[in-house]
Short mmCIF file of C-alpha atoms in Angstrom, two decimals:
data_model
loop_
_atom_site.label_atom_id
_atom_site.label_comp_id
_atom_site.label_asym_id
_atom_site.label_seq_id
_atom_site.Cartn_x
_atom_site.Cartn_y
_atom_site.Cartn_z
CA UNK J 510 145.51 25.77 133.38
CA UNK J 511 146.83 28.18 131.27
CA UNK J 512 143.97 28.65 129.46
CA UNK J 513 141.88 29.25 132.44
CA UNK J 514 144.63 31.85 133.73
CA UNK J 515 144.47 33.80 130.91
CA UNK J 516 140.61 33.57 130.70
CA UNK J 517 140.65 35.36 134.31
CA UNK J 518 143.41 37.54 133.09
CA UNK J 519 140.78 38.83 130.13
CA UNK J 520 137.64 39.13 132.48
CA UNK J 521 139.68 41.31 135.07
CA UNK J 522 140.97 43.47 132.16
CA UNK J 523 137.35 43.57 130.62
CA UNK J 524 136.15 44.61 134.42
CA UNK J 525 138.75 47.25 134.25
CA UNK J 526 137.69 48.55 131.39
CA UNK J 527 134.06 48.78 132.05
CA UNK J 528 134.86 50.37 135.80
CA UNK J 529 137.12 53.32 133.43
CA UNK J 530 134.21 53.69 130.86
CA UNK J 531 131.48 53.90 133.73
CA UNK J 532 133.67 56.87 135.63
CA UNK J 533 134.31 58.18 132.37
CA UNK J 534 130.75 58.06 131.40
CA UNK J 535 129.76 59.44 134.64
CA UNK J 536 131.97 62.11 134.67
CA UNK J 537 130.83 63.18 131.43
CA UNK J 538 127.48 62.69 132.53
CA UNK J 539 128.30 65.17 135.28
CA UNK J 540 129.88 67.29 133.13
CA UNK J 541 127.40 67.92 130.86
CA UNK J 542 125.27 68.62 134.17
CA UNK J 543 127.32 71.24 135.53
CA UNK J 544 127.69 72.98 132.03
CA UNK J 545 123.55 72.86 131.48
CA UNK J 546 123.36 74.54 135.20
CA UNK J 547 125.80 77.07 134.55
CA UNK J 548 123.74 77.61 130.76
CA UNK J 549 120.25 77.76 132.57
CA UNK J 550 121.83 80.04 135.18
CA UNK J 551 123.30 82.43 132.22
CA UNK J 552 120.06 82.08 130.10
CA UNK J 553 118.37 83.36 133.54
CA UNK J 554 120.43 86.13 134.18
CA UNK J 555 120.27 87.37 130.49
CA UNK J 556 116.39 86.52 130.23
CA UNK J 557 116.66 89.28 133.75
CA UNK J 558 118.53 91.78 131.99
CA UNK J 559 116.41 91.42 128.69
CA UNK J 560 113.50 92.35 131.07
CA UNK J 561 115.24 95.68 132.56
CA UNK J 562 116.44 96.68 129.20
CA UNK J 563 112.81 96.64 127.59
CA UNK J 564 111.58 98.40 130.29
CA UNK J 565 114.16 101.20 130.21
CA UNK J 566 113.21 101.28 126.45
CA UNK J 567 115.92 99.88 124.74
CA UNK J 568 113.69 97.02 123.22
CA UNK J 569 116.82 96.03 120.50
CA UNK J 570 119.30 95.19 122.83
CA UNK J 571 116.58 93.32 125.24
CA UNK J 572 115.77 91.42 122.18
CA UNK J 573 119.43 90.61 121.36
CA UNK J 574 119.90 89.44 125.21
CA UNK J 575 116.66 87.28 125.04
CA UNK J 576 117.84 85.59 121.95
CA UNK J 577 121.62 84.88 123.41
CA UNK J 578 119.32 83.16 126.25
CA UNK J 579 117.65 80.82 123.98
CA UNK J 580 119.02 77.98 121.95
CA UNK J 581 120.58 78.53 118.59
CA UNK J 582 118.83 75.89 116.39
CA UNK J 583 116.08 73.80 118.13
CA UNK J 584 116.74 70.36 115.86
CA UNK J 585 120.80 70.93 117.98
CA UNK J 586 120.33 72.87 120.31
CA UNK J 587 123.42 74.46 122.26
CA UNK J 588 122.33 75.20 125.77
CA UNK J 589 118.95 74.17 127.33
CA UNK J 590 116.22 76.31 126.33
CA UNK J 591 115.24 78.29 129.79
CA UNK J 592 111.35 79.67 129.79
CA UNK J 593 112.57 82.61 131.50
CA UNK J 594 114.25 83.79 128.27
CA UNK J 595 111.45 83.07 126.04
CA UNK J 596 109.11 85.15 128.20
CA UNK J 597 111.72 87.96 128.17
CA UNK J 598 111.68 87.58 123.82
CA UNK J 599 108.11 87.88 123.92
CA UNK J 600 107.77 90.84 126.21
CA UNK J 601 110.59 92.20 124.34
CA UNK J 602 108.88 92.08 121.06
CA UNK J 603 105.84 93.46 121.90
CA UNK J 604 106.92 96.65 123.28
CA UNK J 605 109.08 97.00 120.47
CA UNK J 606 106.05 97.39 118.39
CA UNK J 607 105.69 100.84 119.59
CA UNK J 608 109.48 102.11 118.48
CA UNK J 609 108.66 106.02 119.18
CA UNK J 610 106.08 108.73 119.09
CA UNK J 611 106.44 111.11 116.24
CA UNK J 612 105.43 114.53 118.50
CA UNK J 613 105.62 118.00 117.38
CA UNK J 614 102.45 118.94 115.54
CA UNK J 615 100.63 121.46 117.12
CA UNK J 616 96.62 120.02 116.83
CA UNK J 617 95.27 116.48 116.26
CA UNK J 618 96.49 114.34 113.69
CA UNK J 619 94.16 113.76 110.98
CA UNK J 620 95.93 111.90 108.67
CA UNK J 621 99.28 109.49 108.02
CA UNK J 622 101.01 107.47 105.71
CA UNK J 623 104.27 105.39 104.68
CA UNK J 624 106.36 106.01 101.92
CA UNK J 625 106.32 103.37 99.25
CA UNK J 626 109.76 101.98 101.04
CA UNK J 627 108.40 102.09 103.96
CA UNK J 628 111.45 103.95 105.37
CA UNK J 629 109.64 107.74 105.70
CA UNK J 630 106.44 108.24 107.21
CA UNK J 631 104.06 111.44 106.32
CA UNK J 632 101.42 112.76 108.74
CA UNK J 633 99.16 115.82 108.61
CA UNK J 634 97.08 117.78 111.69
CA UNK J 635 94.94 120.19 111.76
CA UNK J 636 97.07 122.69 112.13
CA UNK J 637 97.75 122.77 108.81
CA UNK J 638 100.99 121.14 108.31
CA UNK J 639 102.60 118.02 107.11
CA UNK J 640 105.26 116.31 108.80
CA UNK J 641 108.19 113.90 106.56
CA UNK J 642 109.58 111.52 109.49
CA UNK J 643 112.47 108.56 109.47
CA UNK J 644 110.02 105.93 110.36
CA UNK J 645 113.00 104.04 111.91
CA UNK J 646 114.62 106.51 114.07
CA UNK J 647 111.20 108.91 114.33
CA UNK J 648 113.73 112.15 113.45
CA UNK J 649 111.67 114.76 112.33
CA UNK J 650 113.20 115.29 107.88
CA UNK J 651 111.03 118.13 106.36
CA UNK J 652 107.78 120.37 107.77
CA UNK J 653 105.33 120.99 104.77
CA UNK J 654 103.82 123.97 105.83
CA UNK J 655 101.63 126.21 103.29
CA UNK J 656 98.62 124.57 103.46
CA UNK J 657 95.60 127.59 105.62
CA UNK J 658 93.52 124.58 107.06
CA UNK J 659 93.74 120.79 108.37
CA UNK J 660 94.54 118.65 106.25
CA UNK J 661 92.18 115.90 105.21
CA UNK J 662 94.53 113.16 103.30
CA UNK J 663 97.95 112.13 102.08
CA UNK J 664 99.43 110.22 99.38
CA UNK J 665 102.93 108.88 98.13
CA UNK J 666 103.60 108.57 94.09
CA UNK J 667 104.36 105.00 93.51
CA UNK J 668 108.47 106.12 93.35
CA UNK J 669 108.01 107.90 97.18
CA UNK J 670 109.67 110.73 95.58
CA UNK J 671 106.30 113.21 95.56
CA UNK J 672 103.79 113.53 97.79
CA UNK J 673 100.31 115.10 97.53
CA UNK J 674 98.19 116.57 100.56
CA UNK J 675 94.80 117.70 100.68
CA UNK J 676 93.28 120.51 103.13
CA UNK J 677 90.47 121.50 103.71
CA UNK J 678 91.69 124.91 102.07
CA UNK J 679 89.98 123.30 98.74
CA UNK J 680 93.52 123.23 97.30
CA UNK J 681 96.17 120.26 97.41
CA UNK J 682 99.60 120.30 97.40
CA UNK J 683 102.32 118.22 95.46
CA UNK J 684 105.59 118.32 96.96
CA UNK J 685 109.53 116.81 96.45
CA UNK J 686 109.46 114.29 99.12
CA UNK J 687 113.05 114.60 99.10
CA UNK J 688 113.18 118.19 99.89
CA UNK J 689 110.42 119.49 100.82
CA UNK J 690 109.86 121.94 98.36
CA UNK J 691 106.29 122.62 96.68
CA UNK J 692 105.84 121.82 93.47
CA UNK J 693 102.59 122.82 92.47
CA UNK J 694 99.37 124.07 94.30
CA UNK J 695 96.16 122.67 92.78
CA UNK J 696 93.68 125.00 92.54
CA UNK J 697 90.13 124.58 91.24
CA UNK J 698 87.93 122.63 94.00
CA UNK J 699 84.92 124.80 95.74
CA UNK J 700 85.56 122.94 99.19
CA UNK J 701 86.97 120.79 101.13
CA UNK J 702 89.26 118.14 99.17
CA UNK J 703 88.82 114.53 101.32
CA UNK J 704 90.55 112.12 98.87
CA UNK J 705 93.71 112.50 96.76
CA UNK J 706 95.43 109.27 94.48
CA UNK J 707 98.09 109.21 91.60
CA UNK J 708 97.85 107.03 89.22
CA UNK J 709 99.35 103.84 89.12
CA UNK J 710 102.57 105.45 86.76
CA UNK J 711 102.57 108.58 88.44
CA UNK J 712 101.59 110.70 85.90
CA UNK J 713 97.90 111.88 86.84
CA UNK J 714 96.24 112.79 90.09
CA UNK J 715 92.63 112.28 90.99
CA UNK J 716 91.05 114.47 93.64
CA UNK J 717 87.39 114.36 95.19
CA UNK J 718 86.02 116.99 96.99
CA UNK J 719 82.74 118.33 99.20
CA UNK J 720 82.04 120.57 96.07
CA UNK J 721 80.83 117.02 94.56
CA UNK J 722 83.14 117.00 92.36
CA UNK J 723 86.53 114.80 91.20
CA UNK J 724 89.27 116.53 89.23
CA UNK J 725 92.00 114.74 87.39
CA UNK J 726 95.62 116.87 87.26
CA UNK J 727 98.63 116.26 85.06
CA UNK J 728 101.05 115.38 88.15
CA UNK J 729 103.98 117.54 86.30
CA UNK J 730 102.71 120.50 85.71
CA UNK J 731 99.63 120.25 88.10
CA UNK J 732 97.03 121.36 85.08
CA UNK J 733 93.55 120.52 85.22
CA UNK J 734 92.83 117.60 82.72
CA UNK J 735 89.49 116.69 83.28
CA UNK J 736 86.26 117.59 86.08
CA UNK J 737 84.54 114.88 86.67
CA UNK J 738 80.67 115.82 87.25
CA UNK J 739 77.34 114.17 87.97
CA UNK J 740 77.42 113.30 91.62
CA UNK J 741 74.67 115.44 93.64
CA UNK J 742 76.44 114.98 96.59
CA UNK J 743 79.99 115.23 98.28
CA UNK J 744 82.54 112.91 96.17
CA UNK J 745 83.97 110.84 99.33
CA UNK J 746 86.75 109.06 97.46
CA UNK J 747 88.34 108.77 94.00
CA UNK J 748 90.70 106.13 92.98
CA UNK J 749 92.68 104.91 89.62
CA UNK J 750 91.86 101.55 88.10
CA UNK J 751 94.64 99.11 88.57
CA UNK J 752 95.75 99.92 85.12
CA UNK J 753 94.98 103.30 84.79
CA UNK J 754 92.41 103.61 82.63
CA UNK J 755 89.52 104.14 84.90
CA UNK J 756 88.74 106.09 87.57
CA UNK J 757 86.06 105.35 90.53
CA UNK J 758 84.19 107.55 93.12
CA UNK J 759 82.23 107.10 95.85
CA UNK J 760 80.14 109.95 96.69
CA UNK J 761 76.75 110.74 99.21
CA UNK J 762 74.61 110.76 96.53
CA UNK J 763 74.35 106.96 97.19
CA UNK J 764 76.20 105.89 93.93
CA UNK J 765 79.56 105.19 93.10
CA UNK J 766 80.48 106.01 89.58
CA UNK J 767 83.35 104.79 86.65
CA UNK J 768 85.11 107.44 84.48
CA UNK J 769 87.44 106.92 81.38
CA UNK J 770 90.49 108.37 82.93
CA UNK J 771 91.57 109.66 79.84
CA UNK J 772 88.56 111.56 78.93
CA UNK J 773 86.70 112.03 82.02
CA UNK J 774 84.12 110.46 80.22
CA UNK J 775 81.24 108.45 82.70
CA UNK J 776 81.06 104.38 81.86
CA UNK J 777 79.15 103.54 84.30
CA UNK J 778 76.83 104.40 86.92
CA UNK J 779 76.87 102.22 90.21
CA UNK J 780 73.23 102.47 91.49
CA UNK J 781 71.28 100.56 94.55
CA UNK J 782 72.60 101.76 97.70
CA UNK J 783 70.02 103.61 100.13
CA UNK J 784 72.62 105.61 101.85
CA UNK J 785 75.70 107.38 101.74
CA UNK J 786 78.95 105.76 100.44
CA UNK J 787 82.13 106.37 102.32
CA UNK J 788 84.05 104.30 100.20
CA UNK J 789 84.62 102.22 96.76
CA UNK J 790 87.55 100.33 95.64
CA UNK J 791 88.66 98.01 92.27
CA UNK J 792 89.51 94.53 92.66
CA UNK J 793 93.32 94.11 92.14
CA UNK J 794 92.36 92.86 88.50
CA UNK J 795 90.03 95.63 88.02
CA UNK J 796 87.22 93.68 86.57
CA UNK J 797 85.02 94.19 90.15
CA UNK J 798 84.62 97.14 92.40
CA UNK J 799 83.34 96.97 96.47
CA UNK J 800 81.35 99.74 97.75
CA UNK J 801 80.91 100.55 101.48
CA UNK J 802 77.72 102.53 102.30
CA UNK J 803 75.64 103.98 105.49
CA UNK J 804 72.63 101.74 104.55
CA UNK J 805 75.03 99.08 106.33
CA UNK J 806 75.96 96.99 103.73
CA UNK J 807 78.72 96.54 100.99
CA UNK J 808 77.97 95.71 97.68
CA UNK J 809 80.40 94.05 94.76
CA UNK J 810 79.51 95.09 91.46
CA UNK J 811 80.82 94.42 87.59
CA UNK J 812 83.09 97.29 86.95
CA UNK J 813 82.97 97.32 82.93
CA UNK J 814 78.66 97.18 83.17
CA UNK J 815 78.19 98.25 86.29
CA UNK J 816 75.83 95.01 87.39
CA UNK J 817 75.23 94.52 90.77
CA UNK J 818 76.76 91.04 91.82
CA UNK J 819 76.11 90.61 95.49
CA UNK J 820 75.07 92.37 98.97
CA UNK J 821 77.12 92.20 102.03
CA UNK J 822 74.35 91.59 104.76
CA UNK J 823 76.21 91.43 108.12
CA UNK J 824 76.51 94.99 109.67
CA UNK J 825 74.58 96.87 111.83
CA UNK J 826 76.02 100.40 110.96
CA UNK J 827 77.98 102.27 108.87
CA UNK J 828 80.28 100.68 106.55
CA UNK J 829 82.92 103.27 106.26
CA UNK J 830 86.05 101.81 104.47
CA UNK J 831 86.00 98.48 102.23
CA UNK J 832 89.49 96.61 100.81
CA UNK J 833 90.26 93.51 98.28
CA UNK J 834 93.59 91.48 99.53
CA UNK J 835 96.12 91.54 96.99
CA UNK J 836 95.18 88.52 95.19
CA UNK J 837 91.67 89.83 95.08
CA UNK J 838 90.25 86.80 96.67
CA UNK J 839 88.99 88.30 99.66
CA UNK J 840 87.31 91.45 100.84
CA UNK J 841 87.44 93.42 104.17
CA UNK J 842 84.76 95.66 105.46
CA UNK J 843 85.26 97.96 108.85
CA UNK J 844 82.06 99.50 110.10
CA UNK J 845 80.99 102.00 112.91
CA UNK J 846 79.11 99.14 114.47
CA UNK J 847 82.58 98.42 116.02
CA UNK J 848 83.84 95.17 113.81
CA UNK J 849 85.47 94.44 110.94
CA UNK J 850 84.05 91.57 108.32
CA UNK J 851 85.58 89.19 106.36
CA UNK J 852 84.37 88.14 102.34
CA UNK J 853 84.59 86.10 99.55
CA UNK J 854 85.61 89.09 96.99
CA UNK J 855 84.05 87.39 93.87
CA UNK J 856 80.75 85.88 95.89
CA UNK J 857 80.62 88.21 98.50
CA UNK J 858 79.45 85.44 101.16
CA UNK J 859 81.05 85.68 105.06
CA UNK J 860 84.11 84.39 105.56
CA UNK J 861 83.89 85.43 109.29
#
C-alpha cells in the first residue's frame, strides 16, 4: 500500500511538472512571438525610413537603416529577416552608385580619369580646362587652366602625384597633382595631341598626335627624347610596354607599329588591317598586342615579330577601343555597332 501511495505521489508530481514545463514552454513560445512581431514591426519601420532617406539623397544613412533592419549573421540570426528591409538595401545601393555630379565646367566633358588611389578624379571639357575633384565628397581641389583648346585626354603617373593633359592646342601639359601648378608645357606636335601615357616608372611620356606622329618626353624636365615617325596617317594611340621597353601605336594608316622605347627605333611593323585603327594595346605580359580597327575586326598579333595570330570576326562596325584583363587571359572589344565582345586573349575565339 505504501508502495502504491507513493507511486501516485510520483505520477502527480511528474504531472506537475510537465503542466509547469508546458506553461513555461508556452510562455516562452509566446515570448519569442511577441519579440519577432515587435522585430518585424521595427525592421518595417526602419526598411520605411531607409526608403525616405535614399530618396532625400542621403543614400549612407538609408543604407545604415536598411542594414539595422536585416539580420546580423544569417547562420544566427538575431531578429527575423523582414523583405521590406532587403528591398530598402537594394534600392539603397543602387542610387548610391551615383554619389554626386562633379558640375562647373563650362562646355562638354571630353575626357576623365581616377587617380591611381582612386581618391581624386581628373576631368577635362572643351573649354579648355582640367578639373582635380575629391571623388568621395565631389569638392572641387584645383582648376588646371592654361591649356587654348579642349582637351582630348588625361593621364595619372603611376604615384598620382603628376598628371599630363593633352589639347587640342598640339601641346600637353604635366602638372603637380598636388598643387596644381604646371610643370612643363610640351611643345613640338603639329596638331592635335589624342593620346598621352607615362611609362610604367614614371620617367618617360609618350604622346600621339593628328600630325602622325608619337613623341617620347623625359617626364622631369619635359625634353624631347625621341619622334617616332613612319605612320602616314594620324597616330590614334601610343602606349608603354608593360616593362617599358617598348612602345606601341595605333594609327589610320591601318597599321599599328612597335618602337624601342629607348631609341625610338621601329621593331616591328603590324600590317593586315583594311581600315583605320582606333586602338592597340600589350598583353599584361607583353609578349601579344590587340588591335581594334574600322574594317570591324580585332586582330592579336606576336609583339616581338609582329606575326599575325588571329582575327576577331564578330562585329559589324567599328571597333574603337580593345583591352586584355589583368591576367591577360581574356580580351574585350567595344564597337560602334552598339556591343561589346568577349575573347580568348591568346586564341582570339568568342567567349560571348
Amino acid at each position: 500500500a505504501a508502495q502504491r501511495r507513493m507511486a501516485r505521489l510520483l505520477a502527480g508530481a511528474i504531472g506537475v511538472l510537465a503542466l509547469l514545463l508546458a506553461i513555461t514552454l508556452g510562455a516562452a513560445i509566446e515570448a519569442a512571438r511577441q519579440r519577432d512581431e515587435a522585430l518585424i514591426s521595427q525592421s518595417k519601420s526602419l526598411a520605411l525610413m531607409a526608403d525616405q532617406q535614399s530618396a532625400e539623397g542621403d543614400t549612407e544613412l538609408a543604407l545604415l537603416l536598411a542594414l539595422e533592419a536585416l539580420p546580423k549573421q544569417l547562420s544566427r540570426p538575431d531578429r527575423p529577416f523582414e523583405p521590406l528591409a532587403g528591398v530598402a538595401l537594394a534600392r539603397g545601393l543602387h542610387r548610391h552608385r551615383l554619389q554626386t555630379v562633379l558640375s562647373g565646367h563650362a562646355e562638354e566633358v571630353t575626357a576623365g580619369v581616377f587617380s591611381p588611389d582612386a581618391g581624386r578624379i581628373a576631368t577635362g571639357s572643351a573649354d579648355g580646362s582640367v578639373r582635380l575633384w575629391d571623388a568621395l565628397s565631389g569638392k572641387l581641389l584645383k582648376v588646371l587652366d592654361q591649356h587654348e583648346q579642349r582637351i582630348t585626354t588625361i593621364a595619372f603617373d603611376p604615384t598620382g602625384n603628376r598628371l599630363v593633359t593633352a589639347s587640342k592646342d598640339a601641346t600637353a601639359g604635366l602638372w603637380d597633382a598636388n598643387t596644381g601648378r604646371l610643370l612643363q608645357r610640351l611643345r613640338g606636335h603639329g596638331a592635335e595631341i589624342v593620346s598621352v601615357a607615362f611609362s610604367p616608372d614614371g620617367t618617360r611620356l609618350v604622346t600621339a598626335s593628328r600630325d602622325h606622329a608619337a613623341r617620347l618626353w623625359n617626364a622631369a624636365t619635359g625634353e624631347e627624347q625621341a619622334v617616332l615617325e613612319g605612320h602616314a596617317e594620324d597616330v590614334m594611340s601610343a602606349r608603354f610596354s608593360p616593362d617599358g621597353s617598348r612602345l606601341l601605336t595605333a594609327s589610320w594608316d591601318n597599321t599599328a607599329r612597335v618602337w624601342d622605347a629607348a631609341t625610338g627605333k621601329q621593331l616591328a611593323l603590324l600590317a593586315g588591317h583594311e581600315s583605320s585603327l582606333w586602338d592597340a594595346e600589350f598583353s599584361p605580359d607583353g609578349s601579344r598586342v590587340a588591335t581594334a580597327s574600322g574594317d570591324a575586326t580585332a586582330r592579336l598579333w606576336d609583339a616581338e615579330t609582329g606575326r599575325l595570330n588571329a582575327v576577331l570576326r564578330s562585329h559589324v562596325s567599328i571597333i574603337v577601343d580593345v583591352d586584355f584583363s589583368p591576367d591577360g587571359d581574356r580580351l574585350a572589344t567595344a564597337s560602334w555597332d552598339g556591343t561589346a565582345q568577349l575573347w580568348d586573349g591568346r586564341s582570339g575565339k568568342p567567349l560571348a
